[in-house]
PDB file of C-alpha atoms in Angstrom:
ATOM      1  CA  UNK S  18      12.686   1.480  13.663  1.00 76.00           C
ATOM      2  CA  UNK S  19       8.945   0.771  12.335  1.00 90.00           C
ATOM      3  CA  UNK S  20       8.449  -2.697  10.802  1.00 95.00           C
ATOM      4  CA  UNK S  21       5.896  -3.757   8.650  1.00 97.00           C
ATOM      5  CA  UNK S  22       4.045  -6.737   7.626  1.00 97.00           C
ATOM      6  CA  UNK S  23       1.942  -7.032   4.527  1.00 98.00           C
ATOM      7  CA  UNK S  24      -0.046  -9.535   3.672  1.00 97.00           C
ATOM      8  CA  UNK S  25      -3.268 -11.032   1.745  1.00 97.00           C
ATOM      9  CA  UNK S  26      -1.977 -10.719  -1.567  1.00 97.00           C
ATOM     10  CA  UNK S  27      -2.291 -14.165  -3.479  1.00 97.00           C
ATOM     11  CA  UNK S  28      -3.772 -15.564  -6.879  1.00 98.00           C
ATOM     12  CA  UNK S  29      -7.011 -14.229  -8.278  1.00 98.00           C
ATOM     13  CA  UNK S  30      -9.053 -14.323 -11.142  1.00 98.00           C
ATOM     14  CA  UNK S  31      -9.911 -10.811 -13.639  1.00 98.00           C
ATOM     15  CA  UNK S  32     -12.687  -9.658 -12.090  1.00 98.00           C
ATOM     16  CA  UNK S  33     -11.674 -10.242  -8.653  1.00 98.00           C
ATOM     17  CA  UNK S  34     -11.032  -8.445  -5.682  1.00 98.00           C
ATOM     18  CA  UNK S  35      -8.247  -8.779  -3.145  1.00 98.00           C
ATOM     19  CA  UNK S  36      -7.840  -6.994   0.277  1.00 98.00           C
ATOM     20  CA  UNK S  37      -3.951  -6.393   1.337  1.00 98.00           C
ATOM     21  CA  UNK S  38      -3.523  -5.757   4.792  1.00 98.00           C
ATOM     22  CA  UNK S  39       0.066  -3.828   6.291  1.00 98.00           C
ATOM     23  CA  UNK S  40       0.739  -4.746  10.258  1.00 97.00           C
ATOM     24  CA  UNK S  41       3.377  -1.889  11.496  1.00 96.00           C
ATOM     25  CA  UNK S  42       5.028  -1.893  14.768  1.00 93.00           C
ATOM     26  CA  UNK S  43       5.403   0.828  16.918  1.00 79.00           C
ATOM     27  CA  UNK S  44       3.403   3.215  19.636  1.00 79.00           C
ATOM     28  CA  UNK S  45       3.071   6.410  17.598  1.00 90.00           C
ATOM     29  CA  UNK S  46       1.352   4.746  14.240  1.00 93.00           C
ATOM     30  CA  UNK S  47      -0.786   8.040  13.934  1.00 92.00           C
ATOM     31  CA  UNK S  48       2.523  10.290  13.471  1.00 94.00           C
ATOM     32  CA  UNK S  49       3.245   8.168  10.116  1.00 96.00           C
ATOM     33  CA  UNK S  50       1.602   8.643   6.938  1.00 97.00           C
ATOM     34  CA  UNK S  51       1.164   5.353   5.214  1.00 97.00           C
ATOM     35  CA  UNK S  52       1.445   4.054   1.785  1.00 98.00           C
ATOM     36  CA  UNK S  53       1.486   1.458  -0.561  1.00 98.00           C
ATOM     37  CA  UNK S  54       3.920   0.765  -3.786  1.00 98.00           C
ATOM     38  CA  UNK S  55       4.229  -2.094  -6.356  1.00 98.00           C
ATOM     39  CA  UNK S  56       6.497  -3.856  -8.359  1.00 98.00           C
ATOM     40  CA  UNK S  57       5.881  -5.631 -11.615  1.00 97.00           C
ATOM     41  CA  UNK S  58       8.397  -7.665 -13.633  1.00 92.00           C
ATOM     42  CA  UNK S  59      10.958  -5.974 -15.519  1.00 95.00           C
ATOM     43  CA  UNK S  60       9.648  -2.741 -14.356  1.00 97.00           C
ATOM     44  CA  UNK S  61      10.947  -0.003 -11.569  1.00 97.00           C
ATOM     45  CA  UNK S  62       8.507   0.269  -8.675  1.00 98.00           C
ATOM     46  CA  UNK S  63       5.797   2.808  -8.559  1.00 98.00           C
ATOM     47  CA  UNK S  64       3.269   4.458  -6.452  1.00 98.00           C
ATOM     48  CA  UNK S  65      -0.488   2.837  -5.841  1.00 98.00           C
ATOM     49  CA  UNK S  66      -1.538   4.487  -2.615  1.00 98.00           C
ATOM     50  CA  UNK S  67      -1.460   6.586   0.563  1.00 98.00           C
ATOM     51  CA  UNK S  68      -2.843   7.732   3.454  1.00 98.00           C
ATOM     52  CA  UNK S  69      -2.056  10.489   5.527  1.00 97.00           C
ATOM     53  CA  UNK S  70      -1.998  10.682   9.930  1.00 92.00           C
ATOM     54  CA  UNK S  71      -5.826  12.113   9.647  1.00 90.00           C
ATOM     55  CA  UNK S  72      -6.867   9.915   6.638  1.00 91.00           C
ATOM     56  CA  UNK S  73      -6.475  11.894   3.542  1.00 96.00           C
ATOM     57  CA  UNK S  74      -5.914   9.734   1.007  1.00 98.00           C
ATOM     58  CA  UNK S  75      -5.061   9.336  -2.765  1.00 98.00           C
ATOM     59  CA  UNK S  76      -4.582   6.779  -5.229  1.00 98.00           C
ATOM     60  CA  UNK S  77      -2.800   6.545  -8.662  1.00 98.00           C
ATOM     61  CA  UNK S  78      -4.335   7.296 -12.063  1.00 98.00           C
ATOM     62  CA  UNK S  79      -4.123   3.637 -12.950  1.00 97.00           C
ATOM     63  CA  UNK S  80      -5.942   2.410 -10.180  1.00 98.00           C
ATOM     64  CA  UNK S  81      -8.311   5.153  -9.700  1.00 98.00           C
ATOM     65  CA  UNK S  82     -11.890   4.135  -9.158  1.00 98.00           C
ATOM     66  CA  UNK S  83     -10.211   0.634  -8.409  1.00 98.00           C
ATOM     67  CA  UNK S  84      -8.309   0.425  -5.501  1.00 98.00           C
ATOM     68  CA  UNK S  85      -9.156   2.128  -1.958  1.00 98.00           C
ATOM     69  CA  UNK S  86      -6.081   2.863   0.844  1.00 98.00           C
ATOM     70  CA  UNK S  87      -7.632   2.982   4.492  1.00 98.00           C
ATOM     71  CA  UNK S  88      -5.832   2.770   8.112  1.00 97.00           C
ATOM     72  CA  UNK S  89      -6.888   1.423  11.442  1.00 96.00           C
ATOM     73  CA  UNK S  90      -5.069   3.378  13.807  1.00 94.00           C
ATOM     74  CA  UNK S  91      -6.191   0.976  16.980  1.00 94.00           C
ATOM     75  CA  UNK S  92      -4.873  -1.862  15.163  1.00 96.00           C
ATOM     76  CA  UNK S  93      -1.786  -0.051  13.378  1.00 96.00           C
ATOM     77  CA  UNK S  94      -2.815  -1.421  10.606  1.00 97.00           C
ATOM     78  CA  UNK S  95      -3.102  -0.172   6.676  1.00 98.00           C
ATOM     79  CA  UNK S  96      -5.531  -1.591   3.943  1.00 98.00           C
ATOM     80  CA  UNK S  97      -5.457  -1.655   0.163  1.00 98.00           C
ATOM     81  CA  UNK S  98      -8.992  -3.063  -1.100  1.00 98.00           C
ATOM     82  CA  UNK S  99      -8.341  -3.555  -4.805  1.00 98.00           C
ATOM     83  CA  UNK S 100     -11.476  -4.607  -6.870  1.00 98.00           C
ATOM     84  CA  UNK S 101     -11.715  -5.317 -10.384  1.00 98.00           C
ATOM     85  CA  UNK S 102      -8.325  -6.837 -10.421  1.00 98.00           C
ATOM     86  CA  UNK S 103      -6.972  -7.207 -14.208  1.00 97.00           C
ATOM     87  CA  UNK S 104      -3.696  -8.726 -15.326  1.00 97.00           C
ATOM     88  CA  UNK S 105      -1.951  -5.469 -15.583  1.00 97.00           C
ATOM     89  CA  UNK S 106      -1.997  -5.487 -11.510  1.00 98.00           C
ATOM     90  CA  UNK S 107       0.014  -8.450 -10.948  1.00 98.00           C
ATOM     91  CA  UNK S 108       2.985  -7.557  -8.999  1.00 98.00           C
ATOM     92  CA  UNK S 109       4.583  -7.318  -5.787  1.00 98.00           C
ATOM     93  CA  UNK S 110       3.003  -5.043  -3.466  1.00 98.00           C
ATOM     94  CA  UNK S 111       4.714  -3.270  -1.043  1.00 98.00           C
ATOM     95  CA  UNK S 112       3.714  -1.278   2.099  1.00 98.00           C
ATOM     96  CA  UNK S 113       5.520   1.755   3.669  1.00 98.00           C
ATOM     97  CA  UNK S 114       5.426   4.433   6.298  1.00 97.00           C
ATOM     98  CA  UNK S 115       6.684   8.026   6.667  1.00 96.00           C
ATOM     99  CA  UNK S 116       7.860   9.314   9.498  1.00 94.00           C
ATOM    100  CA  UNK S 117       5.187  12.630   9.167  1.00 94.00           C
ATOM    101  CA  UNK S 118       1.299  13.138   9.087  1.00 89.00           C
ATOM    102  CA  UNK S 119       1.699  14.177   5.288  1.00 94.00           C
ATOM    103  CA  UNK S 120       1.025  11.900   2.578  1.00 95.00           C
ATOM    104  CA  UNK S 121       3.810  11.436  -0.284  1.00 97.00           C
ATOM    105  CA  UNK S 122       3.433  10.060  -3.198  1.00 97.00           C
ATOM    106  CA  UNK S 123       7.282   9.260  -3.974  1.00 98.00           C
ATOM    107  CA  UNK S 124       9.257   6.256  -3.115  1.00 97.00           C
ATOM    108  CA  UNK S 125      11.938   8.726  -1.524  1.00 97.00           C
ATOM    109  CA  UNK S 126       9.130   9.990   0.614  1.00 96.00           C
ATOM    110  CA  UNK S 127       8.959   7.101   2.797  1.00 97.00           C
ATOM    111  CA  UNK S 128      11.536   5.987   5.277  1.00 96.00           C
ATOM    112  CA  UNK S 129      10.598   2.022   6.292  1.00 97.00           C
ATOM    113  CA  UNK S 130       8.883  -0.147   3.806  1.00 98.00           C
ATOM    114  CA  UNK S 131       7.745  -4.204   4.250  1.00 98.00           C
ATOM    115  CA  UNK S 132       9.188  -6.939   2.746  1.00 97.00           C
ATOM    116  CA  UNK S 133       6.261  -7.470   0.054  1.00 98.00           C
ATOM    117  CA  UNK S 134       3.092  -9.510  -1.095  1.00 98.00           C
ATOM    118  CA  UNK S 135       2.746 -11.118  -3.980  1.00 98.00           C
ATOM    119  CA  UNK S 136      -1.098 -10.312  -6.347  1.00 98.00           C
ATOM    120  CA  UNK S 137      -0.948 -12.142  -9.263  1.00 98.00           C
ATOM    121  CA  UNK S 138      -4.333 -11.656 -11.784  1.00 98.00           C
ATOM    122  CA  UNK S 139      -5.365 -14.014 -14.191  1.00 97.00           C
ATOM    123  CA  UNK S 140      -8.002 -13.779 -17.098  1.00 94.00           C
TER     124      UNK S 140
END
């Protein structure tokens, strides 16, 4: 079993940027594509980011130019730096791993996922 550990989310002002950090267990974090989800109120979960085993990466449309997903192998570790936060990105975030070096960008795609941070944006 992987685990994972996000955190860094918190409260932040329009404007703002935020840098969530994942912590995954594990000796083979390389083999696992990485990603990261979120989960606003009264609304199903959906896809912000991922990275692949060599680093590809892609982001949604809604974030695009926004947000940037990056991994630390060393320190099994993935990243989501979000800047120019606005309201519509409050939610829970949500980090998760796939057990392959390909990137997916589909919640059935990924096989462990962490607990979750909170982001909330204010204007």
């Amino acid at each position: 079993q992987v685990q994972l550990v996000e955190s860094g989310g918190g409260l932040a002002q329009a404007g703002d940027s935020l840098r969530l950090s994942c912590a995954a267990s594990g000796r083979t974090f390389s083999s696992y594509s990485m990603g990261w989800f979120r989960q606003a109120p009264g609304k199903e979960r959906e896809f912000v980011a991922a990275i692949s085993g060599d680093a590809w990466s892609t982001v949604a449309d809604s974030v695009k130019g926004r947000f940037t997903i990056s991994r630390d192998n060393a320190k099994n570790a993935v990243y989501l730096q979000m800047n120019s936060l606005n309201t519509e990105d409050t939610a829970v975030y949500y980090c998760a791993a796939r057990y392959s070096r390909v990137a997916s960008t589909t919640i059935s795609g990924y096989d462990y996922w962490g607990q979750g941070t909170q982001v909330t944006v204010s204007s």
